[in-house]
Coordinates of C-alpha atoms and ligand atoms in Angstrom, one line a residue:
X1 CA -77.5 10.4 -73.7
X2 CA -77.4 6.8 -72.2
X3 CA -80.1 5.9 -69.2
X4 CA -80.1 3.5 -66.6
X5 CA -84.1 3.5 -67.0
X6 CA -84.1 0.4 -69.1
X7 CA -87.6 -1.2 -68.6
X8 CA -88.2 -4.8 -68.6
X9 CA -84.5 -5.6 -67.8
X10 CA -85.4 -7.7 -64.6
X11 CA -87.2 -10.3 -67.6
X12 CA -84.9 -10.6 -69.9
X13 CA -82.4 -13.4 -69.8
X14 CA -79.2 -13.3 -68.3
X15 CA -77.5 -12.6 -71.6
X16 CA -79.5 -10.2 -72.5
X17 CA -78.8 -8.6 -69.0
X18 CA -75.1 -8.9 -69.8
X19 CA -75.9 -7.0 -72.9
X20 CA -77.7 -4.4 -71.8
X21 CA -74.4 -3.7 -69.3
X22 CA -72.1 -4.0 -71.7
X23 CA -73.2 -1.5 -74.1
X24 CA -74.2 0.7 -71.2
X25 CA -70.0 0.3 -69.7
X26 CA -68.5 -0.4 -73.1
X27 CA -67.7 -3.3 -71.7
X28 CA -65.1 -6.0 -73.8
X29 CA -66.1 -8.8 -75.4
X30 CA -63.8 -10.7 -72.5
X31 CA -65.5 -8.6 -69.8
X32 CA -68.7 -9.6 -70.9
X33 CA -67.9 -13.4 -71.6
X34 CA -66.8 -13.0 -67.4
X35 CA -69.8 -11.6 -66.5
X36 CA -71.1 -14.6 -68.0
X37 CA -68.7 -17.4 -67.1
X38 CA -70.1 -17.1 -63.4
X39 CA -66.8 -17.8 -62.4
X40 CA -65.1 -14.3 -62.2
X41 CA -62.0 -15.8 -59.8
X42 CA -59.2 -17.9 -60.8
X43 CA -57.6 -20.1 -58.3
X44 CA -54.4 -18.3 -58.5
X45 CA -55.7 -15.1 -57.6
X46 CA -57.6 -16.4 -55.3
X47 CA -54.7 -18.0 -53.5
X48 CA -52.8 -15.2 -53.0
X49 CA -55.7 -13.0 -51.6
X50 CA -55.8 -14.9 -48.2
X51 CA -54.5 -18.1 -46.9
X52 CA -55.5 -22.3 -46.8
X53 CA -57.3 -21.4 -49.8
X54 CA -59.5 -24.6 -51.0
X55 CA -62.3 -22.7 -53.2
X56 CA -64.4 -19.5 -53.6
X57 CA -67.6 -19.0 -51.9
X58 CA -69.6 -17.1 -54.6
X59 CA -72.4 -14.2 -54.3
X60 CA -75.0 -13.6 -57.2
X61 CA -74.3 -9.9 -58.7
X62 CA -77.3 -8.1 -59.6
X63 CA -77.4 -4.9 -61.3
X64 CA -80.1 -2.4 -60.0
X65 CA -81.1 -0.3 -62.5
X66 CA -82.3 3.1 -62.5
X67 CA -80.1 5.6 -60.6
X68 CA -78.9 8.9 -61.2
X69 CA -76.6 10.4 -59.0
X70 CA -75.1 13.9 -58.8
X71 CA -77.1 14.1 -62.7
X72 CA -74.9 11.1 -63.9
X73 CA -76.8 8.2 -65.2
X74 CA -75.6 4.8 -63.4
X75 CA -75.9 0.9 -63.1
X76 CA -75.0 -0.3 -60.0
X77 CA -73.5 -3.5 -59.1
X78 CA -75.0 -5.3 -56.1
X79 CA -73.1 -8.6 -54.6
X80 CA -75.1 -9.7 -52.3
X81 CA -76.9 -13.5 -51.5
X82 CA -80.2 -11.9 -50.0
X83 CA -83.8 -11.8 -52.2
X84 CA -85.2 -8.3 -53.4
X85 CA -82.5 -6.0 -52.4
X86 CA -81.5 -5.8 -56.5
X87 CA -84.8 -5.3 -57.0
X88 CA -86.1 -2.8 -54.2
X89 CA -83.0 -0.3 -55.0
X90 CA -84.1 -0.4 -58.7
X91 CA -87.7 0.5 -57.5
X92 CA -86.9 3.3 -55.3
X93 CA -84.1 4.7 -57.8
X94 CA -87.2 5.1 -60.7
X95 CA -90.0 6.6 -58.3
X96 CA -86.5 9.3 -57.4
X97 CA -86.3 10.1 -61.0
X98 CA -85.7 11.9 -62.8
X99 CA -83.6 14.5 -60.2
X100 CA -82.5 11.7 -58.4
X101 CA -80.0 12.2 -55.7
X102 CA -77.7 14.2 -54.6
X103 CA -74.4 13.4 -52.4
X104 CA -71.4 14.3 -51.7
X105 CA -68.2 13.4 -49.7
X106 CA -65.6 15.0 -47.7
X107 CA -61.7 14.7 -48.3
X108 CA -60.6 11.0 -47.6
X109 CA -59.1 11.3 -44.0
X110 CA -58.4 8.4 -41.9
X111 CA -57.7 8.3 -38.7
X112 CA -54.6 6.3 -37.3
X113 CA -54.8 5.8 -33.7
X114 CA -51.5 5.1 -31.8
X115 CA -52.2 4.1 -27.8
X116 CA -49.3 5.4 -25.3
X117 CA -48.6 3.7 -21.8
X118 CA -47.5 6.1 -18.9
X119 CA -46.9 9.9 -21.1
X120 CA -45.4 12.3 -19.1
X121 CA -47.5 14.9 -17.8
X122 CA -46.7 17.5 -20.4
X123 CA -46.9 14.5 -23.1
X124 CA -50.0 16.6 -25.3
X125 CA -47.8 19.9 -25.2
X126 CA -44.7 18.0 -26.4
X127 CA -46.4 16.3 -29.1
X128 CA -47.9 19.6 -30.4
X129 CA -44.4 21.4 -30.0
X130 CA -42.9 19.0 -32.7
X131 CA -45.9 18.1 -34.7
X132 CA -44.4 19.0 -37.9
X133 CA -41.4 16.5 -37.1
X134 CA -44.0 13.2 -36.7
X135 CA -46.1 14.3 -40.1
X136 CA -42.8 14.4 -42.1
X137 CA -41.7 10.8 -40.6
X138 CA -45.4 9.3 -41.2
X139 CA -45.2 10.9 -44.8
X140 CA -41.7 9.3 -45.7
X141 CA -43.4 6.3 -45.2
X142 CA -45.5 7.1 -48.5
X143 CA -44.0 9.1 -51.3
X144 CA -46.8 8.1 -53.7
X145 CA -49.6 9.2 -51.5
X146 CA -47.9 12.6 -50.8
X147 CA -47.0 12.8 -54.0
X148 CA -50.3 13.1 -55.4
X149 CA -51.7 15.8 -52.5
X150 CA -53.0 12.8 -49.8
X151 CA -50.6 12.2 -46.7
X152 CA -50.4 12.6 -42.9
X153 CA -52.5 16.3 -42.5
X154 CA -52.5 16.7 -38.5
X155 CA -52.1 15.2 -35.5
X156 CA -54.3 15.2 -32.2
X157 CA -53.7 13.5 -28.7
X158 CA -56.1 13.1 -25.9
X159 CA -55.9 11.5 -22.4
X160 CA -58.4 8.5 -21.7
X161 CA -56.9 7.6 -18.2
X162 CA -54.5 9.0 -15.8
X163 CA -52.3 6.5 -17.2
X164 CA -53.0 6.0 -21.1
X165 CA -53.5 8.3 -23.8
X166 CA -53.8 7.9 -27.6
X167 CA -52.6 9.9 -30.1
X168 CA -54.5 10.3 -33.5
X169 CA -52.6 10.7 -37.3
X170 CA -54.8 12.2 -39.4
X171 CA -53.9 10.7 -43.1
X172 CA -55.7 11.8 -46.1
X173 CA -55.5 8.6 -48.2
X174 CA -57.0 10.2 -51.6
X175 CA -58.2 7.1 -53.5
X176 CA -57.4 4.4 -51.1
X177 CA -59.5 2.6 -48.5
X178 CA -56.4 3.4 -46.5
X179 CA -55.9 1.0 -43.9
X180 CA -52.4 -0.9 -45.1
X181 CA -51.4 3.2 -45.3
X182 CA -52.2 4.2 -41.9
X183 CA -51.0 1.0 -40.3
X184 CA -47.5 1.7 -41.8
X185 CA -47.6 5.3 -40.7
X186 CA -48.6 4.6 -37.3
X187 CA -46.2 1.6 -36.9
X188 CA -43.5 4.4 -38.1
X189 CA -43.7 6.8 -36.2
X190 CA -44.9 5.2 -32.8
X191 CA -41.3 5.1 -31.7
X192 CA -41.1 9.0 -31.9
X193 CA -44.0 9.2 -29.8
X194 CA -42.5 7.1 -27.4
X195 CA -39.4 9.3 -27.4
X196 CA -41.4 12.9 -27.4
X197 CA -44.1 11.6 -24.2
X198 CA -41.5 9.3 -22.5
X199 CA -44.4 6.4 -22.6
X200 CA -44.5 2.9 -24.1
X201 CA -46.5 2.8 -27.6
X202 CA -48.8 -0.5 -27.6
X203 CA -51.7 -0.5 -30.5
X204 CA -50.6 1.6 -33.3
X205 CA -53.9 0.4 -35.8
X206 CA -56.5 2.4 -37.7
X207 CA -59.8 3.4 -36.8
X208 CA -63.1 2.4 -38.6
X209 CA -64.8 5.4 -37.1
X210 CA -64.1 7.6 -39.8
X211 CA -65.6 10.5 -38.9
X212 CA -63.4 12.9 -41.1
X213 CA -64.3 10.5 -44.0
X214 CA -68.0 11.4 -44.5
X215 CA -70.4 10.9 -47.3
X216 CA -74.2 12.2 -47.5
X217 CA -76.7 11.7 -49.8
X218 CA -80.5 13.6 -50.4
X219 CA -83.6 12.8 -52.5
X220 CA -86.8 14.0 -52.4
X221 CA -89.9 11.9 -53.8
X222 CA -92.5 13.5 -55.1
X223 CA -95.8 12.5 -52.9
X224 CA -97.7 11.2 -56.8
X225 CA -94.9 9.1 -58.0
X226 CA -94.7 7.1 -54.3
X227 CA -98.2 6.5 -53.6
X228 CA -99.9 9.9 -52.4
X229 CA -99.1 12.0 -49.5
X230 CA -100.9 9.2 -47.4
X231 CA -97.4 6.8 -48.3
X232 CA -95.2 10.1 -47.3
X233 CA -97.0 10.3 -43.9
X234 CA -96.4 6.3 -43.5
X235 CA -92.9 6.5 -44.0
X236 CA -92.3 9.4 -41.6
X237 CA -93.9 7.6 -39.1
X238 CA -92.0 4.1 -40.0
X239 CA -88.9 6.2 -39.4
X240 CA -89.9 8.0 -36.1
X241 CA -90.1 4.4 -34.8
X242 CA -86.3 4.0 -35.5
X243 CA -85.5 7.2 -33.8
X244 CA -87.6 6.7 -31.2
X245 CA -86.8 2.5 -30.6
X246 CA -83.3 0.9 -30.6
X247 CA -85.1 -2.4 -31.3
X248 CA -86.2 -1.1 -34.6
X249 CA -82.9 1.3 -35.3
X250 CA -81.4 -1.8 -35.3
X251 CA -83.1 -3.2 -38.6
X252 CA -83.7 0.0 -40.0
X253 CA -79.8 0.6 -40.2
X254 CA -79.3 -3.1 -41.2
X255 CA -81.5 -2.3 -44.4
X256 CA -79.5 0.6 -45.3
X257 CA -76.3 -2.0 -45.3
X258 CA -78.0 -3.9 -47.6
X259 CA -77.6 -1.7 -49.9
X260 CA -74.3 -0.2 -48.9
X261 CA -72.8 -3.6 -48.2
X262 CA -73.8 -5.1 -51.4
X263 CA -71.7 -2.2 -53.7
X264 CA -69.0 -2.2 -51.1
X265 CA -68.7 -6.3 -51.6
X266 CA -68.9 -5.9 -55.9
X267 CA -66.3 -3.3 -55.8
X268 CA -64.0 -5.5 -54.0
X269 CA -64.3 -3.0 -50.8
X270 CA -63.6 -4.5 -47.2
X271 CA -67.0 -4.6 -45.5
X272 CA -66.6 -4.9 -42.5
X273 CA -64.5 -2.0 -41.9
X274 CA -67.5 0.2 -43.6
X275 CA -70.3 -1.8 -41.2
X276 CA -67.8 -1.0 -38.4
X277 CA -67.9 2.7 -39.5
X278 CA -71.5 3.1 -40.4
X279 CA -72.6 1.4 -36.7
X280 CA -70.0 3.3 -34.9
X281 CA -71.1 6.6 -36.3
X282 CA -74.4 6.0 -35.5
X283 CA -73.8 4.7 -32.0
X284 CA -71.9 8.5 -31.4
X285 CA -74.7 9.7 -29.4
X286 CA -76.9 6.8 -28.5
X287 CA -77.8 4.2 -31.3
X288 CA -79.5 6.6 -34.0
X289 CA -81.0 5.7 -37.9
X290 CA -78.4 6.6 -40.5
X291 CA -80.5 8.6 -42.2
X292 CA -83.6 10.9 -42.0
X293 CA -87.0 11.7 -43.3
X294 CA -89.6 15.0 -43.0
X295 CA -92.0 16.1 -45.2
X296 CA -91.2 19.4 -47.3
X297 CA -93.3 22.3 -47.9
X298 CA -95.0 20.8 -50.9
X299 CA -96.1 17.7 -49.2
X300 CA -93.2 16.1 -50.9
X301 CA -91.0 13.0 -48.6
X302 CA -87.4 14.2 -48.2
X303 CA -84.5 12.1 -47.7
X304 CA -81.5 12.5 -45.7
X305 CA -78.0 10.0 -45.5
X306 CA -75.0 10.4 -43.9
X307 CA -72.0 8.0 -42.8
X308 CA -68.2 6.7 -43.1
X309 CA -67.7 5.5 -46.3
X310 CA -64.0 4.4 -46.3
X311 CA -63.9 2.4 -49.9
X312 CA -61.3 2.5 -52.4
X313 CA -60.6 2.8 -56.3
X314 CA -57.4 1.4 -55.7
X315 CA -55.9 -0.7 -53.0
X316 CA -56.7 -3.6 -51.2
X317 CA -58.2 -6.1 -53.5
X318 CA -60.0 -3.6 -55.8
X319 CA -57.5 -3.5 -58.9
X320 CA -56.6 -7.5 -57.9
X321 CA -60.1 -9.5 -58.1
X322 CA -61.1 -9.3 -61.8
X323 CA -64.8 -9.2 -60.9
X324 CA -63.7 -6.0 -58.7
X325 CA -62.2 -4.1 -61.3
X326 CA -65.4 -5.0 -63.8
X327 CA -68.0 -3.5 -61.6
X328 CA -65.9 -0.3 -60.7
X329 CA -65.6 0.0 -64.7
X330 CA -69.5 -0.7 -64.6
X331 CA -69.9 2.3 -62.4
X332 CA -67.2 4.6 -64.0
X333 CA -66.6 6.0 -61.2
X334 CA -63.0 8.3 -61.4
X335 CA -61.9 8.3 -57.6
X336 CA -62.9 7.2 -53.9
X337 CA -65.1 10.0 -53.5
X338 CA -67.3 9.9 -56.0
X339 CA -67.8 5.9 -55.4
X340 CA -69.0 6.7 -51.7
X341 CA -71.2 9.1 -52.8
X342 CA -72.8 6.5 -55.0
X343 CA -72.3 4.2 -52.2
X344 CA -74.6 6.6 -49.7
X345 CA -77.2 7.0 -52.1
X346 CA -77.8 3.4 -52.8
X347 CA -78.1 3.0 -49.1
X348 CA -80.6 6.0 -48.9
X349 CA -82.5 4.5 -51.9
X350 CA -82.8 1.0 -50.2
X351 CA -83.8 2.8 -46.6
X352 CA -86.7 4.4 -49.0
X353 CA -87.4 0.9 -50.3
X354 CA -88.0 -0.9 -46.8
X355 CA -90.1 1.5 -45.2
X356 CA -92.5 2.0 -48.1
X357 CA -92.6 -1.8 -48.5
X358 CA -93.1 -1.9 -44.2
X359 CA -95.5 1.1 -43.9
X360 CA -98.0 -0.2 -46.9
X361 CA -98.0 -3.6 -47.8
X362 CA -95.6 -5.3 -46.2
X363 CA -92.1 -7.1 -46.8
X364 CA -93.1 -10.4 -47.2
X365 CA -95.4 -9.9 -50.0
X366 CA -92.3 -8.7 -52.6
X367 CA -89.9 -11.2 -50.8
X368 CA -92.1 -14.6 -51.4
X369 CA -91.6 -15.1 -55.2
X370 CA -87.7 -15.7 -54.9
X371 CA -88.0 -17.1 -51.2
X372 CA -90.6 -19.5 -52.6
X373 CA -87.9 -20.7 -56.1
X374 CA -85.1 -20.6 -52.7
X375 CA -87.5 -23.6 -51.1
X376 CA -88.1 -25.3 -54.6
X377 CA -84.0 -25.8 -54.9
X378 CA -83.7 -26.6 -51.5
X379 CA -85.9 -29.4 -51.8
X380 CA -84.1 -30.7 -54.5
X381 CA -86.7 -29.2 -57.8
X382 CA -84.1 -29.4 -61.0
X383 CA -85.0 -27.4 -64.2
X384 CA -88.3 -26.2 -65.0
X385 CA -89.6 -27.5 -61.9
X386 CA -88.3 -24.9 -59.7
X387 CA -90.7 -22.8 -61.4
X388 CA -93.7 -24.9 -61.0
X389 CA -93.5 -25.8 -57.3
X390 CA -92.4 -22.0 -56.5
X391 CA -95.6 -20.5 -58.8
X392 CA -97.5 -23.1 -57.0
X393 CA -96.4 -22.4 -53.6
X394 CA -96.9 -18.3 -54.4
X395 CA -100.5 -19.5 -55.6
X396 CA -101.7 -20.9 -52.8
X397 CA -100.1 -18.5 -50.3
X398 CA -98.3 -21.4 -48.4
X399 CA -94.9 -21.6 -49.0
X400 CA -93.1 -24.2 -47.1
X401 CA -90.7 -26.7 -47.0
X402 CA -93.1 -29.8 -46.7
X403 CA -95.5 -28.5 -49.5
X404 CA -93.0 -27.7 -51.8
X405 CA -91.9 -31.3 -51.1
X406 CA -95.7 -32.3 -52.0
X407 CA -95.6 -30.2 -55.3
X408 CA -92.7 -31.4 -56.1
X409 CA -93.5 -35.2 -56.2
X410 CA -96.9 -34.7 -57.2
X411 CA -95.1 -33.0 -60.8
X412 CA -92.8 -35.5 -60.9
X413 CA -95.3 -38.6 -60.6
X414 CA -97.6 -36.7 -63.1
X415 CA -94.2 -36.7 -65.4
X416 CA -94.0 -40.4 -65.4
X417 CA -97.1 -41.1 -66.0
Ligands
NAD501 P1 -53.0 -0.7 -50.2 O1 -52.0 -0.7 -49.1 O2 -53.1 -1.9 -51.1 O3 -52.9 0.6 -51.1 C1 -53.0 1.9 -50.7 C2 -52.0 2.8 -51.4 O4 -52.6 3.3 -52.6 C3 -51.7 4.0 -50.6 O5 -50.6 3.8 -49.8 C4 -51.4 5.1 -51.7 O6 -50.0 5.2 -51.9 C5 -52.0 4.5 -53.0 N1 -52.9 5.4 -53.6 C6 -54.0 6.1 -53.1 N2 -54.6 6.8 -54.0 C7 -54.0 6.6 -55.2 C8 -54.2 7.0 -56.5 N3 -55.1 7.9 -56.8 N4 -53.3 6.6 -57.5 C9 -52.3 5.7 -57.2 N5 -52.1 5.3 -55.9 C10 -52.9 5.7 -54.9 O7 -54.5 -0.5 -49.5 P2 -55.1 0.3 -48.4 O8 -56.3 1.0 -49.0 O9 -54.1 1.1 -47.6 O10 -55.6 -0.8 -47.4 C11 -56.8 -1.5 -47.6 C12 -56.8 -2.9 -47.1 O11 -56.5 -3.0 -45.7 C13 -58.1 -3.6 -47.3 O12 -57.8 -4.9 -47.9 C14 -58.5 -3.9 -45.8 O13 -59.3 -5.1 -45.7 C15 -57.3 -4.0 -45.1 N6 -57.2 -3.7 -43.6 C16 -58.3 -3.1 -43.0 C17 -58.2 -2.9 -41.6 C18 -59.4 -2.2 -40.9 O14 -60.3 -1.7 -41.5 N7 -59.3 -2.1 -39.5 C19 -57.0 -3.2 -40.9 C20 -56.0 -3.8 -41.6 C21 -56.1 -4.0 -43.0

């Protein structure tokens, strides 16, 4: 059986790397040559995925190795421009092994919200009355989704003013992100609703709170393979401080996006519309951590996620960017479900990640290697150099912009000489 322990893949070279993947994927010889062209997005796509296009603004993709989800081995792609992230969810998905984690997802449901202007009193009785009559409209709209078992499901209305009320379509959107589908249905069938609550239809738009669009993850580390039960006590206590203090729910959620985030960006996913989701949820009764962490009867740290994951297998850009379509074959993942699922327990693994890091020895300390090679190529080290002024920098424990200058000329006058 194939694993996604591979030891020593974060030294081998980049080809190697690619190698590695594409055995792992069964990757083509043409998938693997685009891993390696670094240059996954040809100027015709790309000019016909948004507008005034003039280049493409490119993101390192790292592969954290490691996970097992629902029992399936996995590499897991991770687009994303920030140091360690690849490398703490790679971490924290060995020290889970080997049960690993555990999610699962609810039926894709969207919400499609439709705002009415002066209803009629009885406008919520009406709309109930001939509920049947607005699904069947909002489903013409798409025969594919109905077609295979998604489509508008329900419908719900509430008043938010004496004068305003909005009226919700419920639309399972099976392996779509969902939003270009819920749009059309609520555009569709906003006129009905105008003619069933005698009011004026303005926003007829999705909703990134997809709360009937859930996915939740759990692992539990044993207290030996994370550091002792002294490490599962730390963490606890790291996380009661982001119950207890918006300040620090704040960056405590922000690390689970890193995670999330970086697998929604690879798999061609909108991001924003899962950030959306993922703050809104949390904000639904005061601004709460995403996920959770207690100690279990045997002393053992147990871990908790659960959010919106609105991401697609098909749709939006996902079958359209060739990089896209490459990781979501990397991840063999069959439908929408099963990619949030992974999605939520990358995001659980990287929570795990940060607060061991915080609660021991610190974030800075696993940051500073690739922070210090960051400073080397920002001061303009080419080569083999980047090396020597970062190693030097890590060395002395100072690294800075106007030492790595120093290093820098001191190697290069030492070259000419
Ligand atoms: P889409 O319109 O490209 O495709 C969705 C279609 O895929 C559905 O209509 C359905 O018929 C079909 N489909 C679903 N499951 C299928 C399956 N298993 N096999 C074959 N077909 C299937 O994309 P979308 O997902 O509706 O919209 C996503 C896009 O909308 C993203 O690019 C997003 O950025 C954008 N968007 C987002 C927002 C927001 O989040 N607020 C608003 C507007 C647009």
């Amino acid at each position: 059986m194939k694993s996604s322990r591979i030891p020593g893949f974060y030294k081998m070279s980049v080809e190697e790397r690619v190698n590695v993947v594409k055995e792992f994927a069964g990757l083509t010889d043409e998938e693997a040559e685009l891993l390696l062209s670094f240059s996954a997005l040809p100027k015709d796509i790309a000019n016909i995925m948004v507008e005034n296009v003039v280049g493409n603004m490119q993101l390192p993709l790292g592969i954290a190795t490691n996970f097992i989800v629902n029992g399936r081995e996995l590499l897991i792609p991770m687009a994303i421009e920030e140091t360690s992230v690849v490398a703490a969810a790679s971490n924290a998905a060995r020290m889970a092994r080997p049960q690993g984690f555990t999610a699962k997802a609810t039926e894709p449901v969207m919400i499609g919200q439709i705002q009415i202007l002066n209803p009629s009193r009885d406008a919520v009785e009406r709309i109930m009355e001939r509920k049947e009559e607005i699904l069947e409209l909002a489903n013409a709209q798409d025969k594919i989704l109905v077609k295979i078992g998604g489509g508008a499901k329900d419908i719900e209305a509430r008043w938010l003013r004496d004068d305003m009320m909005v009226i919700h379509i419920l639309v399972d959107v099976r392996d779509a992100m969902g939003a270009n589908a819920v749009n059309t249905m609520a555009e569709a069938v906003a006129p009905l609703l105008e003619k069933m609550t005698g009011g004026k239809a303005l926003l007829r738009i999705i909703s990134n709170l997809a709360i009937h669009r859930l996915a939740e993850a759990e692992v539990v580390y044993k207290k030996d393979a994370i550091g002792g039960e002294d490490v599962v006590d730390r963490v606890i206590k790291a996380y009661e401080l982001a119950s207890l203090d918006i300040f620090r729910t704040a960056t405590h959620n922000k690390g689970v996006m890193n995670g999330i985030d970086a697998v929604v960006i690879a798999t061609g996913n909108d991001w924003r519309a899962v950030e959306a989701g993922a703050h809104s949820y949390a904000a639904m009764n005061g601004y709460k951590p995403l996920t959770t962490w207690k100690k279990n009867e045997d002393g053992d740290l147990h871990g908790h996620i659960k959010l919106p994951i609105a991401v697609g297998t098909v749709g939006g850009i996902t079958k359209v960017h060739p990089m896209a379509k490459l990781c979501l074959k990397i991840l063999g993942v069959q439908n929408a479900r099963e990619l949030a699922e992974i999605i939520a327990s990358v995001g659980l693994a990287q929570n795990f990640a940060a607060l061991r890091a915080l609660a021991t020895k610190g974030i800075q300390a696993g940051h500073m290697k690739l922070h210090a090679q960051n400073i080397a190529v920002m001061v303009g080290a080419k080569g083999d150099e980047i090396e020597m002024v970062a190693g030097k920098m890590v060395e002395e424990g100072n690294i800075r912009v106007d030492r790595a200058k120093e290093i820098l000329e001191e190697i290069r006058k030492n070259k000419k000489i």
